[in-house]
């Protein structure tokens, strides 16, 4: 899928999708829920997204996602697992985005300068206020699956949407 795209030259970024059930004291009650943030600044501000951000020099994507979740909502994710990756291209920002799924965390999500966190039922997500193409892959990730994708936006609209599910990430957990 990335054959004609020099993805290794793109800046790397991450997203974390935390899925929690009714188990454990600090987990929300009821069926599975997932933590989204209402992003206050940066790429995608004003939308509901998974916490995450840009990978810094010398950092692995897994280290980045742990740091970004701590910075944005004040919790530690304990078991981030690679669940997907996609190329994102637009008029003003290109990236290779590594998507992680996690089920274990320590702490309580709190609002920060960057983000307002909220739990959503996994089957009732605010897609109208999310990136248009997230609906193509987020249900797969929340259901325990994997994907690879390529999304090209022009004038804020998706022009190219390609998703392959059931992929593997050799060398990743
Ligand atoms: N949900 C979703 N997130 C996306 C898409 N494309 C895309 O780049 N992102 C995410 C990946 C990163 O988490 C985020 C870009 O990084 P950021 O602006 O949050 O970076 P940062 O926290 O390091 O912030 P900053 O210091 O530059 O302000 O946008 C997309 O199509 N869907």
Short mmCIF file of N, CA and C and ligand atoms in Angstrom, two decimals:
data_model
loop_
_atom_site.label_atom_id
_atom_site.label_comp_id
_atom_site.label_asym_id
_atom_site.label_seq_id
_atom_site.Cartn_x
_atom_site.Cartn_y
_atom_site.Cartn_z
N UNK A 1 0.81 -1.21 0.00
CA UNK A 1 0.00 0.00 0.00
C UNK A 1 0.85 1.27 0.00
N UNK A 2 2.03 1.18 0.67
CA UNK A 2 2.88 2.36 0.75
C UNK A 2 3.96 2.34 -0.32
N UNK A 3 3.86 1.38 -1.28
CA UNK A 3 4.95 1.16 -2.23
C UNK A 3 5.43 2.44 -2.91
N UNK A 4 4.48 3.28 -3.36
CA UNK A 4 4.86 4.46 -4.13
C UNK A 4 5.00 5.70 -3.27
N UNK A 5 5.00 5.49 -1.96
CA UNK A 5 5.01 6.63 -1.05
C UNK A 5 6.23 6.51 -0.13
N UNK A 6 7.14 7.49 -0.15
CA UNK A 6 8.35 7.38 0.68
C UNK A 6 8.04 7.64 2.15
N UNK A 7 7.35 6.68 2.79
CA UNK A 7 6.85 6.92 4.14
C UNK A 7 7.96 7.13 5.17
N UNK A 8 9.14 6.56 4.88
CA UNK A 8 10.23 6.72 5.85
C UNK A 8 10.67 8.17 5.97
N UNK A 9 10.30 8.99 4.98
CA UNK A 9 10.66 10.41 5.03
C UNK A 9 9.63 11.25 5.78
N UNK A 10 8.49 10.64 6.10
CA UNK A 10 7.43 11.42 6.76
C UNK A 10 7.70 11.54 8.25
N UNK A 11 7.28 12.65 8.87
CA UNK A 11 7.34 12.72 10.33
C UNK A 11 6.42 11.64 10.91
N UNK A 12 6.86 11.03 12.01
CA UNK A 12 6.05 10.00 12.66
C UNK A 12 5.22 10.63 13.76
N UNK A 13 4.01 10.09 13.93
CA UNK A 13 3.12 10.54 15.00
C UNK A 13 2.42 9.32 15.58
N UNK A 14 1.71 9.52 16.68
CA UNK A 14 1.06 8.38 17.34
C UNK A 14 -0.35 8.75 17.79
N UNK A 15 -1.14 7.69 17.99
CA UNK A 15 -2.46 7.81 18.61
C UNK A 15 -2.62 6.64 19.57
N UNK A 16 -3.32 6.86 20.68
CA UNK A 16 -3.58 5.78 21.63
C UNK A 16 -5.09 5.60 21.78
N UNK A 17 -5.54 4.36 21.64
CA UNK A 17 -6.95 4.05 21.89
C UNK A 17 -7.06 3.09 23.05
N UNK A 18 -7.43 3.67 24.16
CA UNK A 18 -7.55 2.91 25.41
C UNK A 18 -8.96 2.34 25.49
N UNK A 19 -9.04 1.04 25.70
CA UNK A 19 -10.34 0.37 25.82
C UNK A 19 -10.43 -0.20 27.22
N UNK A 20 -11.49 0.14 27.94
CA UNK A 20 -11.63 -0.33 29.31
C UNK A 20 -13.05 -0.82 29.55
N UNK A 21 -13.17 -1.90 30.32
CA UNK A 21 -14.48 -2.45 30.62
C UNK A 21 -14.88 -2.17 32.04
N UNK A 22 -15.73 -3.01 32.56
CA UNK A 22 -16.25 -2.79 33.91
C UNK A 22 -15.34 -3.36 35.00
N UNK A 23 -14.27 -4.05 34.60
CA UNK A 23 -13.38 -4.67 35.60
C UNK A 23 -12.64 -3.57 36.38
N UNK A 24 -11.95 -3.84 37.40
CA UNK A 24 -11.04 -2.88 38.03
C UNK A 24 -11.72 -1.66 38.63
N UNK A 25 -11.20 -1.19 39.74
CA UNK A 25 -11.82 -0.08 40.46
C UNK A 25 -11.91 1.21 39.68
N UNK A 26 -10.83 1.51 38.94
CA UNK A 26 -10.79 2.81 38.27
C UNK A 26 -11.40 2.77 36.88
N UNK A 27 -11.88 1.62 36.47
CA UNK A 27 -12.44 1.52 35.14
C UNK A 27 -13.89 2.03 35.16
N UNK A 28 -14.36 2.55 34.06
CA UNK A 28 -15.75 2.98 34.01
C UNK A 28 -16.69 1.77 34.08
N UNK A 29 -17.88 1.97 34.61
CA UNK A 29 -18.84 0.88 34.71
C UNK A 29 -19.51 0.62 33.36
N UNK A 30 -20.10 -0.53 33.20
CA UNK A 30 -20.85 -0.83 31.99
C UNK A 30 -20.02 -1.52 30.94
N UNK A 31 -20.46 -1.44 29.70
CA UNK A 31 -19.77 -2.12 28.61
C UNK A 31 -18.48 -1.37 28.29
N UNK A 32 -17.74 -1.93 27.33
CA UNK A 32 -16.46 -1.32 26.99
C UNK A 32 -16.62 0.14 26.59
N UNK A 33 -15.69 0.91 27.08
CA UNK A 33 -15.66 2.33 26.73
C UNK A 33 -14.25 2.67 26.25
N UNK A 34 -14.15 3.77 25.53
CA UNK A 34 -12.83 4.19 25.06
C UNK A 34 -12.63 5.67 25.38
N UNK A 35 -11.39 6.02 25.64
CA UNK A 35 -11.07 7.38 26.05
C UNK A 35 -10.69 8.22 24.83
N UNK A 36 -11.46 9.28 24.61
CA UNK A 36 -11.12 10.25 23.57
C UNK A 36 -10.84 11.59 24.23
N UNK A 37 -10.13 12.43 23.51
CA UNK A 37 -9.90 13.79 24.02
C UNK A 37 -10.50 14.79 23.06
N UNK A 38 -11.02 15.86 23.64
CA UNK A 38 -11.41 17.01 22.82
C UNK A 38 -10.16 17.87 22.78
N UNK A 39 -9.56 17.94 21.60
CA UNK A 39 -8.24 18.53 21.48
C UNK A 39 -8.34 20.05 21.44
N UNK A 40 -7.54 20.70 22.30
CA UNK A 40 -7.65 22.15 22.40
C UNK A 40 -6.71 22.89 21.46
N UNK A 41 -5.62 22.22 21.01
CA UNK A 41 -4.68 22.92 20.12
C UNK A 41 -3.95 21.91 19.25
N UNK A 42 -3.21 22.41 18.26
CA UNK A 42 -2.44 21.55 17.37
C UNK A 42 -3.29 20.96 16.26
N UNK A 43 -2.70 19.98 15.57
CA UNK A 43 -3.38 19.32 14.45
C UNK A 43 -4.66 18.67 14.97
N UNK A 44 -5.78 18.94 14.33
CA UNK A 44 -7.04 18.30 14.72
C UNK A 44 -7.73 18.94 15.90
N UNK A 45 -7.36 20.16 16.26
CA UNK A 45 -7.99 20.79 17.43
C UNK A 45 -9.48 21.01 17.16
N UNK A 46 -10.27 20.93 18.24
CA UNK A 46 -11.72 21.07 18.12
C UNK A 46 -12.43 19.77 17.81
N UNK A 47 -11.67 18.70 17.59
CA UNK A 47 -12.29 17.41 17.27
C UNK A 47 -12.03 16.41 18.40
N UNK A 48 -12.81 15.33 18.39
CA UNK A 48 -12.55 14.21 19.30
C UNK A 48 -11.56 13.27 18.63
N UNK A 49 -10.47 12.97 19.32
CA UNK A 49 -9.42 12.08 18.79
C UNK A 49 -8.87 11.25 19.93
N UNK A 50 -8.13 10.21 19.58
CA UNK A 50 -7.34 9.52 20.60
C UNK A 50 -6.19 10.41 21.00
N UNK A 51 -5.74 10.35 22.26
CA UNK A 51 -4.55 11.12 22.63
C UNK A 51 -3.34 10.64 21.84
N UNK A 52 -2.39 11.54 21.65
CA UNK A 52 -1.18 11.17 20.88
C UNK A 52 -0.49 12.43 20.44
N UNK A 53 0.53 12.28 19.59
CA UNK A 53 1.26 13.45 19.12
C UNK A 53 2.44 13.05 18.28
N UNK A 54 3.33 14.00 18.08
CA UNK A 54 4.47 13.78 17.19
C UNK A 54 5.60 13.07 17.91
N UNK A 55 6.23 12.12 17.21
CA UNK A 55 7.37 11.40 17.77
C UNK A 55 8.57 12.34 17.79
N UNK A 56 9.25 12.41 18.93
CA UNK A 56 10.41 13.28 19.05
C UNK A 56 11.69 12.53 18.67
N UNK A 57 12.77 13.28 18.41
CA UNK A 57 14.04 12.66 18.05
C UNK A 57 14.48 11.69 19.14
N UNK A 58 14.94 10.53 18.74
CA UNK A 58 15.47 9.55 19.69
C UNK A 58 14.41 8.75 20.42
N UNK A 59 13.17 8.92 20.04
CA UNK A 59 12.07 8.27 20.73
C UNK A 59 11.44 7.23 19.81
N UNK A 60 11.01 6.10 20.36
CA UNK A 60 10.26 5.14 19.56
C UNK A 60 8.78 5.55 19.58
N UNK A 61 8.00 5.08 18.61
CA UNK A 61 6.56 5.39 18.65
C UNK A 61 5.91 4.94 19.97
N UNK A 62 6.31 3.78 20.49
CA UNK A 62 5.70 3.32 21.76
C UNK A 62 6.06 4.27 22.92
N UNK A 63 7.31 4.71 22.96
CA UNK A 63 7.71 5.68 24.00
C UNK A 63 6.93 6.98 23.84
N UNK A 64 6.75 7.38 22.58
CA UNK A 64 6.01 8.62 22.30
C UNK A 64 4.58 8.53 22.80
N UNK A 65 3.92 7.41 22.53
CA UNK A 65 2.49 7.34 22.87
C UNK A 65 2.32 7.35 24.39
N UNK A 66 3.23 6.71 25.11
CA UNK A 66 3.16 6.73 26.58
C UNK A 66 3.36 8.16 27.09
N UNK A 67 4.35 8.85 26.54
CA UNK A 67 4.62 10.25 26.95
C UNK A 67 3.44 11.16 26.62
N UNK A 68 2.92 11.03 25.42
CA UNK A 68 1.84 11.94 25.00
C UNK A 68 0.57 11.73 25.83
N UNK A 69 0.24 10.47 26.14
CA UNK A 69 -0.97 10.24 26.94
C UNK A 69 -0.78 10.84 28.34
N UNK A 70 0.43 10.69 28.88
CA UNK A 70 0.70 11.27 30.21
C UNK A 70 0.57 12.79 30.15
N UNK A 71 1.17 13.41 29.10
CA UNK A 71 1.12 14.88 28.98
C UNK A 71 -0.29 15.39 28.76
N UNK A 72 -1.06 14.66 27.96
CA UNK A 72 -2.37 15.19 27.55
C UNK A 72 -3.48 14.92 28.56
N UNK A 73 -3.44 13.75 29.24
CA UNK A 73 -4.54 13.45 30.17
C UNK A 73 -4.07 12.94 31.53
N UNK A 74 -2.75 12.88 31.76
CA UNK A 74 -2.24 12.59 33.09
C UNK A 74 -2.33 11.15 33.56
N UNK A 75 -2.46 10.20 32.64
CA UNK A 75 -2.44 8.79 33.06
C UNK A 75 -1.29 8.06 32.37
N UNK A 76 -0.92 6.90 32.93
CA UNK A 76 0.11 6.05 32.32
C UNK A 76 -0.55 4.85 31.67
N UNK A 77 -0.38 4.71 30.35
CA UNK A 77 -0.85 3.47 29.71
C UNK A 77 0.23 2.41 29.88
N UNK A 78 -0.19 1.22 30.27
CA UNK A 78 0.76 0.19 30.69
C UNK A 78 1.03 -0.86 29.62
N UNK A 79 0.13 -1.04 28.68
CA UNK A 79 0.28 -2.13 27.71
C UNK A 79 -0.02 -1.71 26.27
N UNK A 80 0.57 -0.59 25.79
CA UNK A 80 0.27 -0.18 24.42
C UNK A 80 0.73 -1.24 23.42
N UNK A 81 -0.19 -1.61 22.52
CA UNK A 81 0.05 -2.65 21.53
C UNK A 81 -0.20 -2.04 20.16
N UNK A 82 0.72 -2.25 19.23
CA UNK A 82 0.55 -1.67 17.88
C UNK A 82 -0.68 -2.30 17.20
N UNK A 83 -1.61 -1.47 16.79
CA UNK A 83 -2.84 -1.99 16.19
C UNK A 83 -3.04 -1.47 14.77
N UNK A 84 -2.25 -0.49 14.37
CA UNK A 84 -2.43 0.02 13.02
C UNK A 84 -1.41 1.09 12.68
N UNK A 85 -1.35 1.40 11.39
CA UNK A 85 -0.56 2.55 10.97
C UNK A 85 -1.17 3.09 9.69
N UNK A 86 -1.10 4.41 9.55
CA UNK A 86 -1.62 4.99 8.32
C UNK A 86 -0.79 6.20 7.91
N UNK A 87 -0.77 6.37 6.57
CA UNK A 87 -0.18 7.57 6.00
C UNK A 87 -1.29 8.61 5.93
N UNK A 88 -0.98 9.78 6.44
CA UNK A 88 -1.92 10.89 6.38
C UNK A 88 -1.28 11.98 5.56
N UNK A 89 -1.98 12.43 4.51
CA UNK A 89 -1.45 13.54 3.70
C UNK A 89 -2.53 14.60 3.53
N UNK A 90 -2.11 15.85 3.70
CA UNK A 90 -3.06 16.96 3.52
C UNK A 90 -2.31 18.15 2.99
N UNK A 91 -3.01 19.27 2.84
CA UNK A 91 -2.36 20.47 2.30
C UNK A 91 -1.28 21.00 3.23
N UNK A 92 -1.45 20.79 4.54
CA UNK A 92 -0.49 21.44 5.46
C UNK A 92 0.19 20.49 6.44
N UNK A 93 -0.08 19.19 6.39
CA UNK A 93 0.55 18.29 7.36
C UNK A 93 0.54 16.87 6.82
N UNK A 94 1.71 16.24 6.75
CA UNK A 94 1.84 14.85 6.32
C UNK A 94 2.46 14.05 7.46
N UNK A 95 2.05 12.81 7.64
CA UNK A 95 2.63 12.00 8.72
C UNK A 95 2.42 10.52 8.48
N UNK A 96 3.26 9.72 9.11
CA UNK A 96 3.00 8.29 9.27
C UNK A 96 2.54 8.14 10.71
N UNK A 97 1.28 7.76 10.90
CA UNK A 97 0.69 7.73 12.24
C UNK A 97 0.63 6.27 12.73
N UNK A 98 1.25 6.02 13.87
CA UNK A 98 1.24 4.69 14.50
C UNK A 98 0.11 4.66 15.52
N UNK A 99 -0.76 3.68 15.37
CA UNK A 99 -1.94 3.59 16.25
C UNK A 99 -1.75 2.45 17.25
N UNK A 100 -1.94 2.76 18.52
CA UNK A 100 -1.80 1.76 19.58
C UNK A 100 -3.14 1.55 20.27
N UNK A 101 -3.35 0.30 20.71
CA UNK A 101 -4.50 -0.03 21.54
C UNK A 101 -3.94 -0.40 22.92
N UNK A 102 -4.62 0.03 23.96
CA UNK A 102 -4.18 -0.30 25.31
C UNK A 102 -5.41 -0.64 26.14
N UNK A 103 -5.21 -1.48 27.16
CA UNK A 103 -6.34 -1.84 28.03
C UNK A 103 -6.02 -1.59 29.51
N UNK A 104 -4.76 -1.35 29.81
CA UNK A 104 -4.36 -1.16 31.21
C UNK A 104 -3.79 0.23 31.39
N UNK A 105 -4.16 0.86 32.49
CA UNK A 105 -3.61 2.20 32.75
C UNK A 105 -3.60 2.46 34.24
N UNK A 106 -2.80 3.45 34.63
CA UNK A 106 -2.73 3.86 36.03
C UNK A 106 -3.07 5.34 36.11
N UNK A 107 -3.87 5.70 37.11
CA UNK A 107 -4.24 7.10 37.28
C UNK A 107 -5.66 7.36 36.81
N UNK A 108 -6.05 8.62 36.88
CA UNK A 108 -7.39 9.04 36.47
C UNK A 108 -7.25 10.13 35.42
N UNK A 109 -7.90 9.97 34.26
CA UNK A 109 -7.77 11.00 33.22
C UNK A 109 -8.24 12.36 33.72
N UNK A 110 -7.44 13.38 33.44
CA UNK A 110 -7.79 14.74 33.87
C UNK A 110 -7.63 15.72 32.73
N UNK A 111 -8.39 16.79 32.79
CA UNK A 111 -8.27 17.83 31.78
C UNK A 111 -6.92 18.54 31.93
N UNK A 112 -6.31 18.85 30.80
CA UNK A 112 -5.05 19.60 30.80
C UNK A 112 -5.20 20.78 29.83
N UNK A 113 -4.10 21.52 29.67
CA UNK A 113 -4.12 22.65 28.73
C UNK A 113 -4.35 22.18 27.30
N UNK A 114 -3.99 20.93 27.04
CA UNK A 114 -4.06 20.43 25.67
C UNK A 114 -5.35 19.70 25.35
N UNK A 115 -5.99 19.13 26.38
CA UNK A 115 -7.04 18.16 26.08
C UNK A 115 -8.07 18.03 27.17
N UNK A 116 -9.32 17.76 26.73
CA UNK A 116 -10.41 17.48 27.65
C UNK A 116 -10.82 16.02 27.42
N UNK A 117 -10.54 15.12 28.37
CA UNK A 117 -10.81 13.70 28.13
C UNK A 117 -12.24 13.29 28.50
N UNK A 118 -12.76 12.32 27.75
CA UNK A 118 -14.08 11.77 28.09
C UNK A 118 -14.17 10.32 27.61
N UNK A 119 -14.85 9.49 28.42
CA UNK A 119 -15.09 8.10 28.01
C UNK A 119 -16.33 8.03 27.14
N UNK A 120 -16.24 7.24 26.04
CA UNK A 120 -17.38 7.00 25.15
C UNK A 120 -17.61 5.50 25.04
N UNK A 121 -18.88 5.06 25.00
CA UNK A 121 -19.14 3.64 24.71
C UNK A 121 -18.53 3.30 23.34
N UNK A 122 -17.90 2.15 23.21
CA UNK A 122 -17.23 1.84 21.93
C UNK A 122 -18.21 1.76 20.76
N UNK A 123 -19.50 1.53 21.06
CA UNK A 123 -20.47 1.46 19.96
C UNK A 123 -21.27 2.76 19.81
N UNK A 124 -20.79 3.83 20.44
CA UNK A 124 -21.48 5.12 20.31
C UNK A 124 -20.44 6.25 20.30
N UNK A 125 -19.69 6.31 19.23
CA UNK A 125 -18.58 7.27 19.12
C UNK A 125 -19.04 8.53 18.40
N UNK A 126 -18.44 9.68 18.70
CA UNK A 126 -18.89 10.96 18.11
C UNK A 126 -18.29 11.21 16.73
N UNK A 127 -18.60 10.29 15.79
CA UNK A 127 -17.94 10.37 14.47
C UNK A 127 -18.17 11.70 13.76
N UNK A 128 -19.31 12.35 14.02
CA UNK A 128 -19.58 13.62 13.34
C UNK A 128 -18.58 14.70 13.73
N UNK A 129 -17.93 14.50 14.89
CA UNK A 129 -16.94 15.48 15.35
C UNK A 129 -15.55 14.88 15.40
N UNK A 130 -15.29 13.95 14.48
CA UNK A 130 -13.98 13.32 14.40
C UNK A 130 -13.44 13.46 12.98
N UNK A 131 -12.14 13.14 12.78
CA UNK A 131 -11.60 13.09 11.43
C UNK A 131 -12.49 12.15 10.61
N UNK A 132 -12.83 12.57 9.38
CA UNK A 132 -13.77 11.80 8.57
C UNK A 132 -13.33 10.35 8.38
N UNK A 133 -12.03 10.13 8.26
CA UNK A 133 -11.58 8.77 7.95
C UNK A 133 -11.39 7.90 9.19
N UNK A 134 -11.52 8.46 10.39
CA UNK A 134 -11.35 7.62 11.59
C UNK A 134 -12.42 6.54 11.67
N UNK A 135 -13.60 6.82 11.10
CA UNK A 135 -14.67 5.81 11.16
C UNK A 135 -14.32 4.56 10.34
N UNK A 136 -13.34 4.70 9.43
CA UNK A 136 -12.95 3.57 8.59
C UNK A 136 -12.10 2.55 9.34
N UNK A 137 -11.43 3.01 10.42
CA UNK A 137 -10.50 2.09 11.08
C UNK A 137 -10.68 1.99 12.60
N UNK A 138 -11.26 3.01 13.22
CA UNK A 138 -11.33 2.97 14.69
C UNK A 138 -12.16 1.79 15.21
N UNK A 139 -13.31 1.47 14.59
CA UNK A 139 -14.04 0.29 15.08
C UNK A 139 -13.21 -1.00 15.00
N UNK A 140 -12.36 -1.11 14.00
CA UNK A 140 -11.49 -2.29 13.86
C UNK A 140 -10.54 -2.37 15.05
N UNK A 141 -9.93 -1.24 15.36
CA UNK A 141 -8.96 -1.20 16.47
C UNK A 141 -9.66 -1.49 17.81
N UNK A 142 -10.83 -0.90 18.02
CA UNK A 142 -11.53 -1.10 19.30
C UNK A 142 -12.01 -2.53 19.45
N UNK A 143 -12.15 -3.22 18.32
CA UNK A 143 -12.61 -4.61 18.32
C UNK A 143 -11.43 -5.59 18.40
N UNK A 144 -10.22 -5.07 18.58
CA UNK A 144 -9.06 -5.95 18.73
C UNK A 144 -8.33 -6.26 17.43
N UNK A 145 -8.72 -5.62 16.33
CA UNK A 145 -8.09 -5.91 15.03
C UNK A 145 -6.93 -5.00 14.71
N UNK A 146 -6.40 -5.19 13.49
CA UNK A 146 -5.26 -4.39 13.02
C UNK A 146 -5.58 -3.84 11.63
N UNK A 147 -4.89 -2.77 11.26
CA UNK A 147 -5.12 -2.20 9.93
C UNK A 147 -3.90 -1.42 9.45
N UNK A 148 -3.89 -1.21 8.12
CA UNK A 148 -2.94 -0.27 7.52
C UNK A 148 -3.76 0.60 6.57
N UNK A 149 -3.47 1.90 6.54
CA UNK A 149 -4.31 2.78 5.73
C UNK A 149 -3.54 3.91 5.08
N UNK A 150 -4.20 4.53 4.12
CA UNK A 150 -3.62 5.70 3.46
C UNK A 150 -4.76 6.68 3.20
N UNK A 151 -4.62 7.90 3.76
CA UNK A 151 -5.69 8.89 3.68
C UNK A 151 -5.12 10.19 3.15
N UNK A 152 -5.66 10.65 2.02
CA UNK A 152 -5.20 11.89 1.43
C UNK A 152 -6.36 12.88 1.47
N UNK A 153 -6.13 14.00 2.15
CA UNK A 153 -7.16 15.04 2.27
C UNK A 153 -6.79 16.23 1.39
N UNK A 154 -7.82 16.85 0.80
CA UNK A 154 -7.64 18.11 0.06
C UNK A 154 -8.74 19.05 0.53
N UNK A 155 -8.37 20.28 0.86
CA UNK A 155 -9.36 21.26 1.37
C UNK A 155 -10.17 20.67 2.51
N UNK A 156 -9.53 19.87 3.35
CA UNK A 156 -10.21 19.32 4.52
C UNK A 156 -11.11 18.13 4.25
N UNK A 157 -11.18 17.70 2.99
CA UNK A 157 -12.05 16.56 2.64
C UNK A 157 -11.21 15.37 2.23
N UNK A 158 -11.62 14.15 2.63
CA UNK A 158 -10.85 12.98 2.20
C UNK A 158 -11.01 12.73 0.71
N UNK A 159 -9.91 12.63 -0.01
CA UNK A 159 -9.94 12.39 -1.46
C UNK A 159 -9.51 10.97 -1.78
N UNK A 160 -8.71 10.39 -0.92
CA UNK A 160 -8.25 9.02 -1.15
C UNK A 160 -8.31 8.29 0.18
N UNK A 161 -9.01 7.18 0.20
CA UNK A 161 -9.22 6.43 1.44
C UNK A 161 -8.96 4.96 1.15
N UNK A 162 -7.87 4.43 1.68
CA UNK A 162 -7.54 3.03 1.46
C UNK A 162 -7.27 2.38 2.81
N UNK A 163 -7.95 1.28 3.09
CA UNK A 163 -7.75 0.58 4.36
C UNK A 163 -7.66 -0.92 4.11
N UNK A 164 -6.65 -1.52 4.74
CA UNK A 164 -6.50 -2.98 4.69
C UNK A 164 -6.50 -3.45 6.13
N UNK A 165 -7.32 -4.45 6.43
CA UNK A 165 -7.38 -4.93 7.82
C UNK A 165 -6.69 -6.29 7.95
N UNK A 166 -6.50 -6.71 9.20
CA UNK A 166 -5.90 -8.02 9.45
C UNK A 166 -4.43 -8.08 9.07
N UNK A 167 -3.72 -6.96 9.18
CA UNK A 167 -2.29 -6.94 8.84
C UNK A 167 -1.47 -7.31 10.07
N UNK A 168 -0.19 -7.59 9.85
CA UNK A 168 0.70 -7.88 10.99
C UNK A 168 1.80 -6.84 11.03
N UNK A 169 2.36 -6.66 12.20
CA UNK A 169 3.46 -5.72 12.38
C UNK A 169 4.64 -6.49 12.96
N UNK A 170 5.48 -7.06 12.07
CA UNK A 170 6.60 -7.88 12.54
C UNK A 170 7.49 -7.09 13.50
N UNK A 171 7.87 -7.72 14.57
CA UNK A 171 8.75 -7.07 15.53
C UNK A 171 8.01 -6.21 16.55
N UNK A 172 6.72 -6.07 16.37
CA UNK A 172 5.93 -5.28 17.33
C UNK A 172 5.12 -6.26 18.16
N UNK A 173 4.78 -5.85 19.35
CA UNK A 173 3.90 -6.67 20.15
C UNK A 173 2.48 -6.56 19.61
N1 LIG B 1 -7.47 10.73 14.78
C1 LIG B 1 -6.64 11.15 13.84
N2 LIG B 1 -5.49 11.74 14.23
C2 LIG B 1 -4.68 12.14 13.23
C3 LIG B 1 -4.95 11.98 11.87
N3 LIG B 1 -3.90 12.49 11.17
C4 LIG B 1 -2.99 12.94 12.07
O1 LIG B 1 -1.90 13.45 11.82
N4 LIG B 1 -3.47 12.72 13.34
C5 LIG B 1 -2.85 12.97 14.62
C6 LIG B 1 -1.56 12.24 14.87
C7 LIG B 1 -1.00 13.03 16.04
O2 LIG B 1 -1.52 12.51 17.25
C8 LIG B 1 -1.56 14.43 15.81
C9 LIG B 1 -0.52 15.42 15.33
O3 LIG B 1 0.29 15.75 16.34
P1 LIG B 1 0.03 16.96 17.39
O4 LIG B 1 -0.23 18.23 16.65
O5 LIG B 1 -0.98 16.51 18.38
O6 LIG B 1 1.42 16.94 17.99
P2 LIG B 1 1.98 17.28 19.41
O7 LIG B 1 1.04 16.83 20.51
O8 LIG B 1 3.36 16.71 19.40
O9 LIG B 1 1.81 18.79 19.39
P3 LIG B 1 2.62 20.08 19.17
O10 LIG B 1 3.64 20.06 20.27
O11 LIG B 1 3.19 20.06 17.79
O12 LIG B 1 1.51 21.08 19.34
O13 LIG B 1 -2.56 14.33 14.80
C10 LIG B 1 -6.16 11.37 11.49
O14 LIG B 1 -6.47 11.18 10.32
N5 LIG B 1 -6.96 10.96 12.53
#
